[in-house]
Amino acid sequence: MANEHRKEDAAAAGRIAGPAPLPIVLRVNGETRELMVEPRTTLAEALRGPLGLTGTKIACNHGVCSACTVWLDDLAVASCSVLAIEVGERRITTIEGLAGQDRLHPVQAAFIDYDAVQCGFCTPGLVMSCAALLARNPRPDRKEIETAISGHLCRCGTYPHVVQAMLALGTREEPDLE
Amino acid sequence: MNDEFPRRREHFPVGLAHLGLETVEREIPADEPPALGPNAGLRQIGKNAPRWDARAKVTGAARYTVDVSLPGMLHAAVLRSPWPHARLRSIDLSRAAAAPGVHAALTVAEPPVSGKPIVLRYVGQPVAAVAAETPALAQAALQLIDVRYEPLPFVTDPDRAKQADAPAVYRKPELDKVPSAGLPASAAVYPLSGNVLGPESRNSRGDVATGFAEAAVVVDGTYRTQVQTHCCMEPHAIVASWHEDGLDVWMSTQFTAGVRVQLARHFGLPLSRVRVQVQAMGGGFGSKSQMGVYGRTAVSLSRLAGAPVRLVYRRDEEHMDSGNRPSSEQHLRIGARSDGTLTAISLHSHGSAGIAFGAAPGGIASALYPCPNMESLHYDVFTNAGPSCAMRGPGNTQGAFALEQSIDELAEKLALDPIVLRDRIDPSPVHREERRMGAERIGWSQRRAPASDPGPLKRGVGMAQSLWPANVQINTACEVRLWRDGSVEVLSSVQDIGTGVGTVLAQVVAEELGLEPAAIRVRIGDTEFPSGPPSYGSRTTASITPPARTAAWRVKEAFFRTIASAWQVDAHTLIVQDGSIQVRNDPQRRISWQEAAAALRTDRISATAGRADDYAGFRYRSGDAAMALNDLGGAQFAEVEVDTESGVIRVLRVVAVHDCGRPINPRQIESQVQGGVLMGISYALMEERILDSHTGWMLNPNFVDYKVLGPQDAPEIDVVLLENYQGFSASDAYGISEPANIATAAAIANAVYNAIGVRIRSLPMTPAAVLQALGLVPGGRH
Amino acid sequence: MEPFAWQPAASPSEAASIATHTTAEAMLTLTGRPDTQQAMLIKAGGVDLLDLMKEGLVNPGRLIDISRLPDLDGISGEPDGGVRIGALATLARIAAHPALQQSHAALSQAAALAASPQIRNRATLGGNLLQRPRCWYFRSAAHHCLRKGGAHCFAFPGDNRYHAVFANQGCAIVHASTPATALAAYRAEVELADSAGHRRRVPLADFFVLPQADMHRENTLARGELLTAVWLPPQKPDCRAQYLQIGERAAFDWPLAAVAAVLDMDGTGHCRQASIVLGAAAPVPWRARQAEALLAGARIDSATAAAAGEAALAGATPLSQNAYKLPLLAALVRRAVLSAAAIDTVLPANPGAP
Ligand SMILES: Cc1cc2nc3c(=O)[nH]c(=O)nc-3n(C[C@H](O)[C@H](O)[C@H](O)COP(=O)(O)OP(=O)(O)OC[C@H]3O[C@@H](n4cnc5c(N)ncnc54)[C@H](O)[C@@H]3O)c2cc1C
Ligand code: SF4
């Protein structure tokens, strides 16, 4: 009970929290999760550490590669540049929660079909950006797809297959599959 | 012929499949499987099986080294030199070691010659390390290390380093400790003058003076390439657990088996007590082949702390201290007769691998176009910069940029089409076919004279060729197991670094056993399994697929023998089809795979096979490494658009025509070729490690100012794959990664010349460089 | 990052009253000193602040989070045809705002080209205007340069390829904000509020400061002040605008050079008044006055546009490695003018534009 109280306090306007670790509540992938964080803990660190959701990757830690992309409500954000403590009541969706258990989101299935995966380290982030695009635009064209993934770096060079996979999900442009 | 090793004769298809195949008879070891027909007649090989671990990767379930977490695990942090050159006056770890949550602290830097003081030679060089209960505690403890440096004069610019009065990076007696950026070798065998080591004269032959005297035309140019960093998305990472029974390591590595050997040697452990594992691996490109300082550091910390330790580099550490592609300055002269026949090639090169050596621009200038007179002199220039290591197509990528532009220049002087000239001087029929196909796809016949477009936007088309040895790791083994329930496993320590070798293994085994690839459990990336090859040098598929097929074939033979003896037929009359085993031409005699397996005497049968020598022999062999008789090639064509007012080069289209022996999974190969091309475009247009010459610091150790190609910079890439059968091994498959990267920058440079009529001889070709080359920058041309 | 305490602000005035320093002040007086923990700093989206903190460039003791304050993120049309954009409006919302795309196209274009979709979803306009420079020496804790209170500028003797070509004496940063170039071309004003709730409006041109005036900060934001909004004056019906930038990457790259052109056209192909502002060229959005003068009253054609491009370079003082920016800026000005006047839109410039 006392804990409950403190949690609300931390989020409440005007109150000072930290720098010591404090309990917070996050709504992740449809579940309510309690965890301890310091104010300086980034969302990416909280997900990968205490929450054990290691599908979210950290590759640059400065918002430049977008490997750590998750959704806050419906918005794709770089979770390395968000503090866990500021998320509040917003819904967090990570790669683990994109599709139901043992199911694949259409973007995930298309990535498999078109081999839009090589080493795979940047892939969860790319999938999250592509799925966010698809949610607001079910038939994106090449330009829209490229813009939606413009924040991502992929050193293996999966971009062409990612675009192909996404085009295949829409119908505006026929993918040129051999 | 050696009597102890029985051999038999087999007939192999050879040639380019689309042009028609011939047959060659070869004698092969009797315990190798029969010749495999061309892909057209196969069920799994040559098909696009989905990537074996794609599902795990798209769902986030794939476990990378950075995701490995062990009970009681500590986190390491590394103290790095803030000075480009300094003597370590003193170091005291006691305060750091006593800090809250810290379990171990140690000095990482080693003296150049034992007993002498430690000298640090580049900014970012590891000095000491700590292991603590959280990453933040480890980071905080670094500040408690009392360390005193005596800064020394330094030099980071290779041009300056070449001068006689430049500060010396090394002294002669220290040379045998200089790290090698290439093959294991010692710098001490070369003369050292100031910071200039060499010359190394490889591949020289004939007499170039005579050759140039015979030449009707000579082209002469100086080409410069920059330092590129690997930028693996997964940083260098290791989790080391030193315990009573030995050492367990999870590592983001390109070579589990090799790292195990290095760890065992370094820490004085028997191989039997060292285990190295990697599940998913986030890219290496040459930078993750060794135990490395990070490996040794994490293991030492674990031993000291008595607990598992995780060490993961930050992005800035990656850029400063995890290897890079060395720079080069190549002075290339080529002489030819008026019909194009080459008479002499002279390549004088300098290159800097920082504090390492081995920056030579590869052997492509000597090997791609035969020429009787060749002189190749290379000098390494030491600078106070992080050491280079192999990077995708090491040497040849730099070399191709100079060579292929020079060949184009030569063609222009001879008034020949660049492809016509290459047809005359390149004897390889495979290359000729690659050029022909690429030319057709890109529309080469429509190619115009340089700078034909009247407006500010100018389009151009260019091409270049790549060359890479078809490497093979002899020390390669693979096991296949069949269980009593009919399930099958393939096992090897080989690691999948994103190349898809796991898929390929499943396809090869499935082909041999008449199953589907999805039915084969792939167990790799663990030294508990038979030693696999490294994932470098484009040798993985070439090394591992023959033993995989051989092992599967042997398991099948053993399995068939049990069935045949039950049925009282000759085992050689059995075939497997659609999950059933039957007597050929006798559909009555048929049993399902599972039923047959259930009758096995033991829980499983298994076979382990090693990599046999190529059936036609090797071109070269040394230790565990060998090279097949024929090289790997490829021709790449690029169409670019140059905005002559902004200097921006857009690559519009690339056609990449490649050969890799027998393609096993064309889709995955296409992925890898696209990756090689994109890395090549990135190298050509934007990447550059920038060091401040006054402080020695890297100015862009991030992804903001170190620019890596993004989705919008990627052109359409048309990948064309040849099926090139040679009858060299049980799979006849070879590699692709590096050839896909080698030609790209040169092809773009040739296309840029075709667009604007100005040759750009240095990389990267940024807007600033293009404007400069066009003479538009006040202050004049370079 | 060093540990810090966290305080969500209850109101703008509370935030203004708690904040002890501006980020620039904290970096100047406190960098590397033990009392750095005294600073209590305003955080909006946190994109720039966390970046600085991760590099150890500033270690505040407390962050005052204003990102959840209500009513600071509105984008609203004013009766006079102007637009007020709340400081907490994100770049993503600004880029996608249909009315703004109509009324102030250059701003939408600039916002859409800044950073990545992920960052635009977090980055606020206020924070964007107040972000600290990207000079790589400034961003490196190892280089204690003039702007951080050190003794010299590393860029002059060092690598200055991305630095300023105008007004670059002493310190040669370029202003980091992409939207600022467009805002300056629209002659926007910032609205500042203090802890007592007093609001003042300052023209952007006066808000940003040159190194000659103050080496240690990029704007005149005072401690205890909050940036609450940006005001865009109404546009004449015939005003046409174009923002263009060139980077080394097609997208998600700070520009090497940028320009925002706003032309008040008279319907006969002549320009009544022109506003030409260069980005990535100077420590502040750089008004190309000579180009503006040349265009005012002129008939817009390729010759006048080219002349404006040349005129825009007046007073440039390129450094050892950035003279390439001059032809780049000239070309961009010419293209932006032609494109704004709808004469020539064929030439590409924003390859990464959505
Ligand atoms: C990889 C990367 C690429 C980028 N590319 C671009 C680009 O191309 N173009 C571009 O323009 N920007 C770019 N940015 C910068 C980015 O747009 C800014 O960092 C962001 O807009 C800052 O906004 P914020 O809300 O996150 O500010 P914060 O980081 O929260 O704050 C920034 C500063 O402003 C102060 N502050 C914020 N809001 C207020 C307020 N209302 N009142 C008083 N003080 C305040 C804070 O104290 C802090 O000092 C890039 C950033 C990254 C990481
Ligand atoms: S240009 Fe300015 S910010 Fe950059 S080093 Fe010089 S003084 Fe510092």
PDB file of C-alpha atoms and ligand atoms in Angstrom, chain C residues 133 135-138 145-148 152-156 163 170-173 215, ligand 2:
ATOM      1  CA  PRO C 133      25.327  23.629 -31.136  1.00  0.00           C
ATOM      2  CA  CYS C 135      30.142  21.625 -33.315  1.00  0.00           C
ATOM      3  CA  TRP C 136      32.006  18.376 -32.763  1.00  0.00           C
ATOM      4  CA  TYR C 137      34.516  19.962 -30.445  1.00  0.00           C
ATOM      5  CA  PHE C 138      31.699  21.445 -28.409  1.00  0.00           C
ATOM      6  CA  CYS C 145      36.540  25.038 -25.968  1.00  0.00           C
ATOM      7  CA  LEU C 146      35.708  28.724 -25.778  1.00  0.00           C
ATOM      8  CA  ARG C 147      31.977  28.239 -25.885  1.00  0.00           C
ATOM      9  CA  LYS C 148      32.180  25.990 -22.842  1.00  0.00           C
ATOM     10  CA  HIS C 152      40.427  28.482 -27.326  1.00  0.00           C
ATOM     11  CA  CYS C 153      38.428  27.397 -30.258  1.00  0.00           C
ATOM     12  CA  PHE C 154      39.540  24.085 -31.714  1.00  0.00           C
ATOM     13  CA  ALA C 155      37.690  24.555 -34.956  1.00  0.00           C
ATOM     14  CA  PHE C 156      39.861  27.302 -36.398  1.00  0.00           C
ATOM     15  CA  HIS C 163      31.323  25.226 -39.500  1.00  0.00           C
ATOM     16  CA  GLY C 170      35.878  33.741 -32.332  1.00  0.00           C
ATOM     17  CA  CYS C 171      33.537  30.791 -32.544  1.00  0.00           C
ATOM     18  CA  ALA C 172      32.313  29.241 -35.759  1.00  0.00           C
ATOM     19  CA  ILE C 173      29.284  27.188 -34.793  1.00  0.00           C
ATOM     20  CA  MET C 215      30.378  33.543 -26.938  1.00  0.00           C
TER      21      MET C 215
HETATM   22  S1  SF4 D   2      33.481  26.692 -33.041  1.00  0.00           S
HETATM   23 FE1  SF4 D   2      32.701  27.385 -31.074  1.00  0.00          FE
HETATM   24  S2  SF4 D   2      31.834  25.582 -30.166  1.00  0.00           S
HETATM   25 FE2  SF4 D   2      33.225  24.876 -31.787  1.00  0.00          FE
HETATM   26  S3  SF4 D   2      35.254  24.624 -30.827  1.00  0.00           S
HETATM   27 FE3  SF4 D   2      35.163  26.685 -31.578  1.00  0.00          FE
HETATM   28  S4  SF4 D   2      34.468  27.807 -29.799  1.00  0.00           S
HETATM   29 FE4  SF4 D   2      33.909  25.720 -29.406  1.00  0.00          FE
END
